[in-house]
Structure formats: C-alpha cells, structure tokens
Amino acid sequence: MRTDSSPGTLPAREHLPAGNAGTPVLDVVIPVYNEEKDLGPCVLRLHEHLKHTFPYAYRITIADNASTDTTPQVARQLEAEIAEVKSFRLEQKGRGRALRTVWSASDAPILAYMDVDLSTDLNALLPLVAPLISGHSDLAIGSRLARSSRVVRGAKREFISRSYNLILRGSLQARFSDAQCGFKAIRRDVAQVLLPMVEDTGWFFDTEMLVIAERAGLRIHEVPVDWVDDPNSTVHIVKTATEDLKGVWRVGKALATGSLPLDRVARPFGDDPRDRDIQDVPKGLARQLVGFCVVGGLSTLFYLVLYSLFREFSGSQIANALALLVSAVANTAANRRLTFGVRGRGGAVRHQAQGLVVFGIGLALTSGSLAALNAASSDPAHSTELAVLIAANLAATVLRFLLFRAWVFPDRDGTGRPESTVVAQHTPSSPTYTTGGYQPYQPQGPLPQRPTQTPYAQNGTTTTQFRAGEAADGTWRDSTMQLQPVRPHDTEPGDPR
C-alpha cells in the first residue's frame, strides 16, 4: 500500500500487518515436473526450517505442472500429512505458468518460490522476504553473482550464467545481478498488477518479470546466497538458452517501441512518476542496433579482405591477428562516431584501448576456432577456414555490441558527454497504450504536481528553472536524455556487478 505524505517526501509503503488468524503471511511455491524422488525430502526440509526459524504463519504450495510420474501422488501425501502443505495440479508444463497460476490465486501477502533441488541455502529465506514484509522493497531475489555469495558449481554453468547476465545488461540495461537463481519473492499487491504483463510461461518468466519491474521503478532487493550446484539437474541448457534469447529480443523490442504499459505498475508501486518524464528504454537502442549491424557487416567484409591479403605471405594465425587488429581499430572508430554518436577527440584514446580489449576477446574466439579446425584437419581448405571464421566472428560481433554498449560507450547522450543529471519536470498526462498485444490501459486521472517556484531567490540571486530541453528564450531544442529511476533497486551504485 502506498502512503503519500508531504510533497517533499518520497512515497512509502506500509509494514504488513500481522494478518488474520489462519491467513499465512508467506506462501512458498515449489514448481515441479517429474520430481518424485526429490519432492518429499525438499518439502520436509523446508517445512522443518520454516517451523523453527520463520516468525510468521506460512504455507508451502507444491505446483505440479503436468508431471507424468508419481509426483502428484507424493504431493497429495505430503498435503495429507502436513497441515501447512498444499498441492496444486496444472495440466500444462511451464515453470512460469505454474508460478503465475499459484501466485494469482494465493491470499498470502508475500509470495515466494524456490527450486525443488534446494540448491540455495535456506538461511537466506528470511533475509529474502523481510524487506517485503517491512514495506522496504517490492521484489527480492537471491543472487549467486553477488560479491559475498558462496557458490559451488562447475566452470560451464558459471560461464553461462555470467554470459547471460552480460547479455541482459548490454541489451536490456538490466542492473540486477542474477536473473535465474531459483529463489525469489514478491509482494502480492505488486504481483497482481505485474504478472498480467509477463507473457513467458517457461524459464524466461523470471527475467521478464524483473526487467518490467525494474523499468517501472520498483525496488528490487538482492540477497547474496550460498548455492551448491545440483549435478542431476534436468534443465536443458541449449533449449533454455535459445528460448531466453528469444525472450530478450521480444522484451527489448517491446521496451524500445514503448508498447509495454509500464505506467500501470509505476503509478501505484514504482518510484514517484512525478519525478520522471521518460519511463522506457533509451530511444536510441533501435538506432544503435541498426548502426552496429551496418558497421559490423562492413567490418566483417573488410576483415575478410585483409585476411585474404595477409594469408598470401603468412600463416593463418598471423593473418587472422593482423586482419583483426586493423579491422578492430576501424570498427571502434566507426562505432564511436556512427553507432553511439560520440563526437570530438575526448576519450578517443581510452575508447580505442577498450576496443583493443574487445579485439582480444574476438581474437581468442577466432583463434580458438582456427586451432580447433587445425586439430580436426591437418590441411583444411581455404573455404573451410573462411566458413569457420565467419561463424566465430558472428559470435564475437554479438559480444562486441554488448561490451560496447555496457562498457566502452555507456550511457551517452549522443555528444560524448555523460548524461545530464537534471530531473525533468513532469507534466501530467493520460496516455493510452494500445500496441504490442497488451490490453489498453487508461490512467485514472492526472497525478498531482509538486509545487515549484520559478523564479526563486537565494542569497540575493534570482535563479530561473527550466524543464529539460527548454532554452532561456522559451524555445525548445533537441534534448534527448536518459533519465534513470530514482531508486530502481538497493544495491550499491558503485557495485560493478
């Protein structure tokens, strides 16, 4: 619940009351599919932990989504033996579908879920839900990538997790550190508004929910967790990664075109919309993608021409390194000017140095592919070499854009200067959102404006305030700005995660 006080204070939420007798404060959902062996030990261990450590009433809900083994029978037996356990059966698969269905029907003010393998240490459960109970935060997630997290897992899963996090940061500008840790919680009043906007019904459900929440200005609390990898996990990594990338593209497109009705969430729950004028992703994202693709295509052709020339008098590795080096310098310069709109010489040397780091990553990818080809065939054909290099360069190109956007040229306003910190004054309006397949949403009247004084005097000096883009003569000029939410989440701003 939102409580507005004086115009000079930020809106706050109230601490949840103790609740009526018999109504649980926390509902922990365990989505399962064919988990007949692990379900019983998981529920018993979770129930024992909650009984001895959790100070509020609770419920454990087993969400069985179309299991074909004896999981439904195990769930019903646990429900009969333990009063705090309930079972729910869905006839369709999908973790996201199971969570949406059970959360939407729950009467508990705090909704959580965890994976059945209990890879996350349960001691993090109370720190996860406490900020939601107090009204401090709207969502809470466990993070395996936080500095103080203690994680035991293989290099393969670590690489996949960090690569996915990098993709989210580069493409959707996500600032939460771990999207897919199976350990999350949300306030029910927030979920009732947020869940209808989430389309995915599978593994991407978590990411889509978090991205929309963050874009709407909701506060996301992160809890470092102790996490031990489950070697018997049944998750299909390749299939899941493919679906996740499709989801990233879909959500990124919806944010870039403004088809997501973020105001539906921002008005009742997000940071105060009176302090914000722009609520979606930067308008330059689509243009940057197009510009980068054009520059990347030309750079690839330039690289192949250089490689063919250098190959006439050197080996494949030397030709590849020289061609990459020359094309990398040209690529960084072209993207600096054409894709990210950085003009002038300021920072050019630093950008080229960072571009060379990106070049080193591309060199490792392409050189590794050549080494693998040479190991497989002692004398590969020249056409085969080119085909392998094209595939490696495509992968390097995707990574290059993410690194350019998130690291080399972050948050620029088109002139090479850091973005302005001016907060634009908000003029109440009532837009109607009708695109993107979402239901039209009509805000219920304008929001009250905070009083401003223009001009006002301070120490005998008169100062006049202008809105972003408004000149002193009253005219309007190009003022493309990226305004960040007032409080998107509560991690440290200097945290490099």
Short mmCIF file of N, CA and C in Angstrom, two decimals, residues 1-2 13 99-100 103-106 108-109 111 138-139 186-199 205 208-214 216-218 260-270 433 438-444:
data_model
loop_
_atom_site.label_atom_id
_atom_site.label_comp_id
_atom_site.label_asym_id
_atom_site.label_seq_id
_atom_site.Cartn_x
_atom_site.Cartn_y
_atom_site.Cartn_z
N MET A 1 0.84 -1.19 0.00
CA MET A 1 0.00 0.00 0.00
C MET A 1 0.86 1.23 0.00
N ARG A 2 0.48 2.24 -0.74
CA ARG A 2 1.26 3.44 -0.90
C ARG A 2 0.76 4.52 0.04
N ARG A 13 5.78 2.62 1.56
CA ARG A 13 4.83 1.53 1.72
C ARG A 13 4.73 1.18 3.19
N LEU A 99 3.95 -20.71 -11.66
CA LEU A 99 4.09 -19.61 -10.70
C LEU A 99 2.99 -18.58 -10.87
N ARG A 100 2.68 -18.22 -12.12
CA ARG A 100 1.63 -17.23 -12.35
C ARG A 100 0.28 -17.72 -11.80
N TRP A 103 0.50 -18.02 -7.74
CA TRP A 103 0.63 -16.69 -7.14
C TRP A 103 -0.65 -15.87 -7.31
N SER A 104 -1.29 -15.99 -8.46
CA SER A 104 -2.50 -15.21 -8.71
C SER A 104 -3.65 -15.65 -7.80
N ALA A 105 -3.65 -16.92 -7.41
CA ALA A 105 -4.74 -17.43 -6.58
C ALA A 105 -4.44 -17.37 -5.09
N SER A 106 -3.22 -17.05 -4.70
CA SER A 106 -2.83 -17.08 -3.29
C SER A 106 -3.39 -15.87 -2.54
N ALA A 108 -1.87 -15.00 0.42
CA ALA A 108 -0.77 -14.56 1.28
C ALA A 108 -0.21 -13.23 0.75
N PRO A 109 0.14 -12.30 1.62
CA PRO A 109 0.68 -11.01 1.16
C PRO A 109 2.09 -11.09 0.60
N LEU A 111 4.65 -13.63 -1.57
CA LEU A 111 4.71 -14.83 -2.41
C LEU A 111 6.17 -15.11 -2.76
N ASP A 138 9.80 -4.19 -3.17
CA ASP A 138 8.66 -4.76 -3.88
C ASP A 138 8.92 -6.20 -4.31
N LEU A 139 10.15 -6.48 -4.74
CA LEU A 139 10.58 -7.82 -5.12
C LEU A 139 11.90 -8.11 -4.43
N ILE A 186 7.94 -11.83 -3.97
CA ILE A 186 7.27 -10.63 -4.45
C ILE A 186 6.08 -10.34 -3.55
N ARG A 187 5.75 -9.08 -3.38
CA ARG A 187 4.53 -8.71 -2.65
C ARG A 187 3.31 -9.05 -3.51
N ARG A 188 2.25 -9.53 -2.89
CA ARG A 188 1.08 -9.95 -3.65
C ARG A 188 0.40 -8.79 -4.36
N ASP A 189 0.34 -7.60 -3.71
CA ASP A 189 -0.30 -6.47 -4.37
C ASP A 189 0.47 -6.04 -5.61
N VAL A 190 1.79 -6.20 -5.59
CA VAL A 190 2.60 -5.90 -6.77
C VAL A 190 2.39 -6.98 -7.83
N ALA A 191 2.35 -8.24 -7.40
CA ALA A 191 2.19 -9.34 -8.35
C ALA A 191 0.86 -9.25 -9.09
N GLN A 192 -0.20 -8.80 -8.43
CA GLN A 192 -1.50 -8.72 -9.09
C GLN A 192 -1.48 -7.77 -10.28
N VAL A 193 -0.64 -6.75 -10.23
CA VAL A 193 -0.54 -5.80 -11.34
C VAL A 193 0.55 -6.20 -12.32
N LEU A 194 1.63 -6.79 -11.81
CA LEU A 194 2.79 -7.09 -12.65
C LEU A 194 2.63 -8.37 -13.46
N LEU A 195 2.07 -9.42 -12.88
CA LEU A 195 2.02 -10.72 -13.55
C LEU A 195 1.24 -10.70 -14.87
N PRO A 196 0.11 -9.97 -15.00
CA PRO A 196 -0.58 -9.96 -16.29
C PRO A 196 0.26 -9.38 -17.43
N MET A 197 1.33 -8.66 -17.12
CA MET A 197 2.18 -8.08 -18.15
C MET A 197 3.29 -9.03 -18.59
N VAL A 198 3.49 -10.13 -17.88
CA VAL A 198 4.55 -11.09 -18.20
C VAL A 198 3.97 -12.16 -19.12
N GLU A 199 4.53 -12.29 -20.32
CA GLU A 199 4.00 -13.21 -21.31
C GLU A 199 4.58 -14.61 -21.22
N PHE A 205 10.40 -16.53 -17.58
CA PHE A 205 9.41 -15.83 -16.77
C PHE A 205 10.08 -14.92 -15.74
N GLU A 208 11.80 -11.77 -17.44
CA GLU A 208 10.82 -10.80 -17.94
C GLU A 208 10.16 -10.04 -16.79
N MET A 209 9.82 -10.74 -15.74
CA MET A 209 9.20 -10.09 -14.59
C MET A 209 10.14 -9.06 -13.97
N LEU A 210 11.41 -9.41 -13.83
CA LEU A 210 12.37 -8.49 -13.22
C LEU A 210 12.64 -7.28 -14.10
N VAL A 211 12.76 -7.49 -15.41
CA VAL A 211 13.03 -6.37 -16.32
C VAL A 211 11.87 -5.38 -16.29
N ILE A 212 10.64 -5.87 -16.38
CA ILE A 212 9.49 -4.98 -16.35
C ILE A 212 9.42 -4.24 -15.01
N ALA A 213 9.65 -4.96 -13.91
CA ALA A 213 9.61 -4.33 -12.60
C ALA A 213 10.66 -3.24 -12.47
N GLU A 214 11.87 -3.52 -12.95
CA GLU A 214 12.94 -2.53 -12.86
C GLU A 214 12.65 -1.32 -13.72
N ALA A 216 9.80 -0.15 -14.49
CA ALA A 216 8.70 0.61 -13.90
C ALA A 216 9.11 1.30 -12.61
N GLY A 217 10.35 1.12 -12.18
CA GLY A 217 10.83 1.80 -10.99
C GLY A 217 10.59 1.08 -9.69
N LEU A 218 10.25 -0.20 -9.73
CA LEU A 218 10.06 -0.95 -8.50
C LEU A 218 11.41 -1.23 -7.85
N LEU A 260 4.98 -1.58 -23.91
CA LEU A 260 4.70 -2.09 -22.56
C LEU A 260 4.10 -0.98 -21.71
N PRO A 261 2.93 -1.18 -21.15
CA PRO A 261 2.30 -0.14 -20.31
C PRO A 261 2.94 -0.06 -18.93
N LEU A 262 4.17 0.42 -18.87
CA LEU A 262 4.90 0.48 -17.61
C LEU A 262 4.20 1.37 -16.59
N ASP A 263 3.45 2.34 -17.07
CA ASP A 263 2.78 3.26 -16.16
C ASP A 263 1.76 2.53 -15.29
N ARG A 264 1.29 1.39 -15.76
CA ARG A 264 0.33 0.60 -14.99
C ARG A 264 0.94 0.13 -13.68
N VAL A 265 2.25 -0.14 -13.70
CA VAL A 265 2.95 -0.57 -12.50
C VAL A 265 3.57 0.62 -11.78
N ALA A 266 4.10 1.58 -12.54
CA ALA A 266 4.83 2.69 -11.95
C ALA A 266 3.94 3.59 -11.11
N ARG A 267 2.69 3.79 -11.55
CA ARG A 267 1.82 4.72 -10.81
C ARG A 267 1.52 4.24 -9.40
N PRO A 268 1.08 2.99 -9.20
CA PRO A 268 0.79 2.62 -7.81
C PRO A 268 2.00 2.16 -7.00
N PHE A 269 3.06 1.64 -7.67
CA PHE A 269 4.12 0.98 -6.91
C PHE A 269 5.51 1.54 -7.17
N GLY A 270 5.78 2.06 -8.34
CA GLY A 270 7.15 2.43 -8.69
C GLY A 270 7.61 3.70 -8.03
N TYR A 433 -2.27 3.24 -23.94
CA TYR A 433 -1.36 2.27 -24.54
C TYR A 433 -2.21 1.22 -25.25
N TYR A 438 -0.91 -5.86 -25.78
CA TYR A 438 -1.34 -5.71 -24.40
C TYR A 438 -2.70 -5.02 -24.34
N GLN A 439 -3.43 -5.22 -23.27
CA GLN A 439 -4.72 -4.60 -23.11
C GLN A 439 -4.55 -3.09 -22.95
N PRO A 440 -5.42 -2.30 -23.59
CA PRO A 440 -5.32 -0.85 -23.42
C PRO A 440 -5.46 -0.47 -21.96
N TYR A 441 -4.72 0.55 -21.57
CA TYR A 441 -4.75 1.00 -20.20
C TYR A 441 -4.94 2.50 -20.17
N GLN A 442 -5.93 2.96 -19.45
CA GLN A 442 -6.21 4.37 -19.33
C GLN A 442 -6.00 4.80 -17.88
N PRO A 443 -4.97 5.59 -17.57
CA PRO A 443 -4.76 6.01 -16.19
C PRO A 443 -5.96 6.76 -15.65
N GLN A 444 -6.18 6.64 -14.37
CA GLN A 444 -7.33 7.27 -13.74
C GLN A 444 -7.00 8.70 -13.34
#
